[in-house]
C-alpha cells in the first residue's frame, strides 16, 4: 500500500499545494506572497520528481514514449513538462496582475494547479475511469479560468462557450466509454486493447466506442473538427489563461493522447492511424485558411495552434513508435514559441493585450524595437525558416512522414505551411512596414516576463546549435 | 597553403558585424549611431571582399577538386554538417556577392534616410546567407542558406521599398517559399533513401535511382529553382520585387539572388539527376528560349525604367538556363560566365536607375529625356553598361551570351536560332531605353537641375563598369577558373 502511495507522491504534493495555497491566500493580505510560495513549492515538487525517478526506475513500465531520459520514465517526464509550463504560466500570471492591475483572486493559481493535476492523472491512467476523471479534472478548472476576468464580458462569453463545447466533448467521451465498456466488458486498458486487436473488425460498437473516447482529447488539443472553441476562447479569456490553454494543456493532452493510444488502442489501425490522418489533414487546412482573415492577434494564434496540431496529429498517426518523440519535440518547440509570443504581447501592450489587434501593434518595429524583433523571430520560426527552431521541428515531422511514404499528407502539410506563412508574415508586416504609427506607451519591464521571453527567443535561436544534444538524448 | 579557415571567416565576418550592429551599437557612446553603423558595415564589406579576393588569388586552377574545404559537424543525426568548399564554378560567385554587397552599402548609405541600422543589418545577413549558399557542400546546409535569404530580402523590400512594397514583399516571400518547401520534401526523400546529405556522395548515389524517382525528385527541385531563377512562367514575382525594392535591394536581388537558382541547377539538378535532366532538357530549353523572347518583348513595352531592366533580367536568365541544359561544355561555361557578368551588368543598370531616381524621384521614362546633356559622365557609364546588357563584343555580356547560344545551338538548332533573335531584341529595348532617357531634347524642366555623379556614386559605379570591360576584353581569367569544373560536370553526361 505504501509503496503505491510513494509512486503518487508528486500528485499528492500538488494537490496539497493547491489546497494549502488557497487556504493561506484567504488569510493573507497580499496574494503576491502566496504566488511566490506556490512557485517555490512547484520547484520543490519538480526536484522531488527528478529524485524519485531514480528510486522507482526499475519498477515502472515504459509507455513507449521515452526511456531513460535523464533517467526518467514516461510518466515522470510528463509530469515535469506540464509542471514546467504551469510554472511559466504562474510567473506570467503574476506579472499580468501587476501590469494590468486587475484584482484577480488567488483561485486562478489553484485552478491551474488542479488542472495540471488532472493532466497528471490522465497521463498515468490505467483504466477508462481514471482517464475520465483526469480529463474532467483538467477541463473544469479551465472553464473557470477562461471566464476569470469579471470586468470583461468577452471573458464570460469565452468561458461559457468553452464550458458548453467542452461539456459536449466530455459527454461524447463518456458515451464512447460506455460503448467500450459494453462491447469489451471491462474498463481496463489492457483488456480493451486485447479485445480491440483480436479480430475486432466486426465489433463496430467497440470501434465506435474507442473512437469517441478520443473526442475530449481532440477537443482539448483544438484539432479539427473540435477546434471551434479555440478562436473565441483565446480571444476572450485573459492572457494568462490563454497561455495555460496553449502551453501546459496542449502538451499535457498530447502526452495523454500518446499514452492512451499506446495502451488503449495498440496497433489497431482504423483508430490508431486512419482517424488521425483525417484529423490531421482537416486541422492543417482549417488552421491555415482560417487564420488569414483574422484581425485579433489571439484568434490568430488560435488558428495557428490548430494548424500546428495538424502537424502533430500527422506525426502521431504514423507507424513508428518513435514518432511520438518527434511529436512531443515539435510540440515543445511550438509551445515555447507560443509562450514567448504571449509574453512579448503582454510586455508590448500591457492591459490592451487582451484585445490585441493588428492596429495595436502597428509600427511596433520602430517604437519598441527589441520586442518587435523578438516577435518577428517567433513568427519566422513558426513559418519554418531555418536556422530557427521551428524549421527543425517541421523537418523532423516531415521527415518521418516521408519516411513512411505519407506523401499526400506531407504535401498538404507543406502547402498549408505556405498558406499560413501569410498571416505570420502579416504580423511582421504590421510591425515594420508602416510609415505612420502611434507610439506604443512603454510598459515597465518585468523580470519574470523578461526571463520567459529571453528563454523563448534563446531557445528558438540556439536550437540549431544545441538541439542535437537534446534530441539525441531523447531518442536514445 | 595556410590552414586558415578562410571560408568560415568569409561567412562569419558579415554575421559578426550584423550581430555587432544590432546589439552593440546601441550601447555605444558615439554621438551618431547611424554613422557608426555605416562605418562598421563598410568596413565589414571591405574585409569580406578582401577575403574573397584572397580566395581568388590562392585558388589553384589545376586542382580538380573542391578547395579550402572545411567540415564541421553541426547536427549529425540529420546529416547537417557545416561542409563548405569552393570550386571553379562557385569561386567567382562569392567574389560577386562580396563586391556587390559592398557596392550596395556604399550606394545606399547616402540614399536611405531612415532606419539605416536595420538596413545594414539585413544586408549583412543577406551577404552571409548568399555566400553560405554558394560554398555549401552539404545539401541541407544549402537549403538552410537558400531559405535564410528570404528573411532579410523580405524586410528590405517591405520596409525600404516603393509604394507597392508590401504587396511585392509578400509575393516575393510566399512565391519563393512555396518553391522551397517542395525542395524540402525532395531533400527529405533523398535523406530517407541515402542517409546522407553530402553532395559528393549524393552525386554517386542518386543517379543510380530509377528514372521515375529521379523525375519526381527533379520536378520537386525544379519548382524551387525555377521560381528563384526565374524561369517563365514562374517569373511573376520578379517585376514587382525588383521595382518596389530599394536600389541596393534590387542590385542584390538581380545580381546575386537570381544566381542562386541557376547555381542550384548546376550543383544539384545536373549532377544528381542526370537522367531526369536529359529527359526534361528539351522542355527547359523551350522555356528558356521562350523566356528570352518573352522577356525582351515585354521589356520593350514598359514605361517604368526599373521594369525594363527587371524583364531584361528574365531574358538574360533565359540565356543562362538555356546554356546549362544544353549539356555542352561551351554552353555551361557560357552560362556560368553569363551569370557572373549579368550579375555585374544588371547591378550596374539598377544602380544607374537608382541614381536617376534620386535626381528625379520618378521612374517613368517619359519624365526623362536628354539627361546626357546634363550628366555626361553618367551617360558614358550608362552606355557601357547598356552595351554590356545587349552583348556587344568587348563587354562581358558578349562572351556569356555568345557561349550560351553556341551551347543551345549545338543541341537544338531551331531553339538556338530563335534564341539568337533574343540578342537583337535585347538591343531593341535597351537602345530604346537609353535613347529615351539620355538622348533627345530636355522636355522635363527638372532634368536641367540634375547634378552629375556624386563621389559616392562614382565609387559605387566605376568598379562595376570596369569589370564589364575587363571581363569583356580578357575573359580568360574567369574562363580558366570555370572551365575545369564545368568539364567535371559535363563528364557525367558524356556517357
PDB file of C-alpha atoms in Angstrom, chain A residues 365-366 369 380 383-388 391-392 395-396 398-400 402-405 407 410-411 414-415 417-418 421-422 425-426 428-429 432-435 463-465 467-469 471-472, chain B residues 74-80 114-115 117-118 140 143-145 147-148 150-151 154-159 165-166 169-170 173-175 177-178 181-182 184-189 191-192 195 197:
ATOM      1  CA  UNK A 365       9.134  47.802 -35.068  1.00  0.00           C
ATOM      2  CA  UNK A 366      10.126  51.402 -34.577  1.00  0.00           C
ATOM      3  CA  UNK A 369      12.442  47.582 -31.292  1.00  0.00           C
ATOM      4  CA  UNK A 380       9.689  33.353 -38.695  1.00  0.00           C
ATOM      5  CA  UNK A 383       6.744  29.718 -40.614  1.00  0.00           C
ATOM      6  CA  UNK A 384       9.537  27.212 -40.530  1.00  0.00           C
ATOM      7  CA  UNK A 385      12.540  29.147 -41.720  1.00  0.00           C
ATOM      8  CA  UNK A 386      15.952  27.832 -40.890  1.00  0.00           C
ATOM      9  CA  UNK A 387      18.032  28.132 -38.752  1.00  0.00           C
ATOM     10  CA  UNK A 388      15.318  28.765 -36.210  1.00  0.00           C
ATOM     11  CA  UNK A 391      12.346  24.681 -39.027  1.00  0.00           C
ATOM     12  CA  UNK A 392      13.861  21.732 -37.229  1.00  0.00           C
ATOM     13  CA  UNK A 395      11.905  18.990 -40.548  1.00  0.00           C
ATOM     14  CA  UNK A 396      11.580  16.134 -38.071  1.00  0.00           C
ATOM     15  CA  UNK A 398       8.015  15.890 -42.440  1.00  0.00           C
ATOM     16  CA  UNK A 399      10.973  13.579 -42.480  1.00  0.00           C
ATOM     17  CA  UNK A 400       9.036  10.940 -40.589  1.00  0.00           C
ATOM     18  CA  UNK A 402       8.182  10.983 -45.980  1.00  0.00           C
ATOM     19  CA  UNK A 403       9.924   8.007 -44.415  1.00  0.00           C
ATOM     20  CA  UNK A 404       6.545   6.325 -44.072  1.00  0.00           C
ATOM     21  CA  UNK A 405       5.665   7.380 -47.619  1.00  0.00           C
ATOM     22  CA  UNK A 407       3.220  11.817 -49.480  1.00  0.00           C
ATOM     23  CA  UNK A 410       3.313  15.729 -46.401  1.00  0.00           C
ATOM     24  CA  UNK A 411       2.445  17.750 -49.476  1.00  0.00           C
ATOM     25  CA  UNK A 414       3.889  21.986 -46.781  1.00  0.00           C
ATOM     26  CA  UNK A 415       1.214  23.691 -48.824  1.00  0.00           C
ATOM     27  CA  UNK A 417       2.577  25.853 -44.260  1.00  0.00           C
ATOM     28  CA  UNK A 418       2.962  28.246 -47.161  1.00  0.00           C
ATOM     29  CA  UNK A 421       3.117  31.922 -43.726  1.00  0.00           C
ATOM     30  CA  UNK A 422       0.857  34.681 -44.958  1.00  0.00           C
ATOM     31  CA  UNK A 425       4.230  37.456 -42.195  1.00  0.00           C
ATOM     32  CA  UNK A 426       1.336  39.809 -41.663  1.00  0.00           C
ATOM     33  CA  UNK A 428       5.863  41.211 -39.159  1.00  0.00           C
ATOM     34  CA  UNK A 429       4.445  43.441 -41.847  1.00  0.00           C
ATOM     35  CA  UNK A 432       7.590  47.098 -39.657  1.00  0.00           C
ATOM     36  CA  UNK A 433       6.141  48.065 -42.977  1.00  0.00           C
ATOM     37  CA  UNK A 434       4.261  51.180 -41.899  1.00  0.00           C
ATOM     38  CA  UNK A 435       5.196  54.796 -42.188  1.00  0.00           C
ATOM     39  CA  UNK A 463      18.166  25.244 -31.117  1.00  0.00           C
ATOM     40  CA  UNK A 464      20.234  24.600 -34.189  1.00  0.00           C
ATOM     41  CA  UNK A 465      23.335  24.651 -32.062  1.00  0.00           C
ATOM     42  CA  UNK A 467      19.284  20.905 -30.251  1.00  0.00           C
ATOM     43  CA  UNK A 468      21.257  17.924 -31.331  1.00  0.00           C
ATOM     44  CA  UNK A 469      22.171  17.046 -27.771  1.00  0.00           C
ATOM     45  CA  UNK A 471      17.285  15.349 -29.460  1.00  0.00           C
ATOM     46  CA  UNK A 472      19.802  12.589 -29.249  1.00  0.00           C
TER      47      UNK A 472
ATOM     48  CA  UNK B  74      26.624  20.538 -36.812  1.00  0.00           C
ATOM     49  CA  UNK B  75      23.580  18.379 -36.384  1.00  0.00           C
ATOM     50  CA  UNK B  76      24.821  14.907 -37.055  1.00  0.00           C
ATOM     51  CA  UNK B  77      21.600  12.911 -36.532  1.00  0.00           C
ATOM     52  CA  UNK B  78      20.153  14.558 -39.591  1.00  0.00           C
ATOM     53  CA  UNK B  79      23.165  14.796 -41.742  1.00  0.00           C
ATOM     54  CA  UNK B  80      23.634  18.510 -41.347  1.00  0.00           C
ATOM     55  CA  UNK B 114      15.690  56.273 -42.031  1.00  0.00           C
ATOM     56  CA  UNK B 115      16.444  53.034 -40.194  1.00  0.00           C
ATOM     57  CA  UNK B 117      20.912  50.319 -38.969  1.00  0.00           C
ATOM     58  CA  UNK B 118      18.196  47.826 -39.817  1.00  0.00           C
ATOM     59  CA  UNK B 140      20.751  20.549 -46.205  1.00  0.00           C
ATOM     60  CA  UNK B 143      18.778  24.585 -48.231  1.00  0.00           C
ATOM     61  CA  UNK B 144      19.363  26.363 -44.958  1.00  0.00           C
ATOM     62  CA  UNK B 145      21.110  29.278 -46.601  1.00  0.00           C
ATOM     63  CA  UNK B 147      15.876  29.862 -47.049  1.00  0.00           C
ATOM     64  CA  UNK B 148      17.654  32.289 -44.766  1.00  0.00           C
ATOM     65  CA  UNK B 150      14.206  35.156 -47.642  1.00  0.00           C
ATOM     66  CA  UNK B 151      14.099  36.927 -44.301  1.00  0.00           C
ATOM     67  CA  UNK B 154      11.524  40.425 -47.232  1.00  0.00           C
ATOM     68  CA  UNK B 155      12.455  43.129 -44.743  1.00  0.00           C
ATOM     69  CA  UNK B 156      14.440  45.097 -47.301  1.00  0.00           C
ATOM     70  CA  UNK B 157      11.634  45.139 -49.835  1.00  0.00           C
ATOM     71  CA  UNK B 158       8.915  45.692 -47.293  1.00  0.00           C
ATOM     72  CA  UNK B 159      10.461  48.433 -45.209  1.00  0.00           C
ATOM     73  CA  UNK B 165       6.211  47.383 -51.427  1.00  0.00           C
ATOM     74  CA  UNK B 166       4.029  45.367 -49.076  1.00  0.00           C
ATOM     75  CA  UNK B 169       7.363  41.706 -50.410  1.00  0.00           C
ATOM     76  CA  UNK B 170       4.570  39.244 -49.682  1.00  0.00           C
ATOM     77  CA  UNK B 173       8.319  35.692 -49.963  1.00  0.00           C
ATOM     78  CA  UNK B 174       5.344  33.421 -50.417  1.00  0.00           C
ATOM     79  CA  UNK B 175       6.103  32.524 -54.030  1.00  0.00           C
ATOM     80  CA  UNK B 177       8.794  29.884 -50.085  1.00  0.00           C
ATOM     81  CA  UNK B 178       6.306  27.746 -51.992  1.00  0.00           C
ATOM     82  CA  UNK B 181       9.039  23.683 -49.458  1.00  0.00           C
ATOM     83  CA  UNK B 182       8.894  21.323 -52.406  1.00  0.00           C
ATOM     84  CA  UNK B 184      12.434  20.425 -48.665  1.00  0.00           C
ATOM     85  CA  UNK B 185      10.276  17.420 -49.414  1.00  0.00           C
ATOM     86  CA  UNK B 186      12.699  16.304 -52.075  1.00  0.00           C
ATOM     87  CA  UNK B 187      15.521  16.692 -49.552  1.00  0.00           C
ATOM     88  CA  UNK B 188      13.724  14.568 -47.006  1.00  0.00           C
ATOM     89  CA  UNK B 189      13.130  11.867 -49.551  1.00  0.00           C
ATOM     90  CA  UNK B 191      17.838  11.567 -46.971  1.00  0.00           C
ATOM     91  CA  UNK B 192      15.471   8.683 -46.449  1.00  0.00           C
ATOM     92  CA  UNK B 195      21.047   8.724 -45.330  1.00  0.00           C
ATOM     93  CA  UNK B 197      23.364  14.967 -47.448  1.00  0.00           C
TER      94      UNK B 197
END
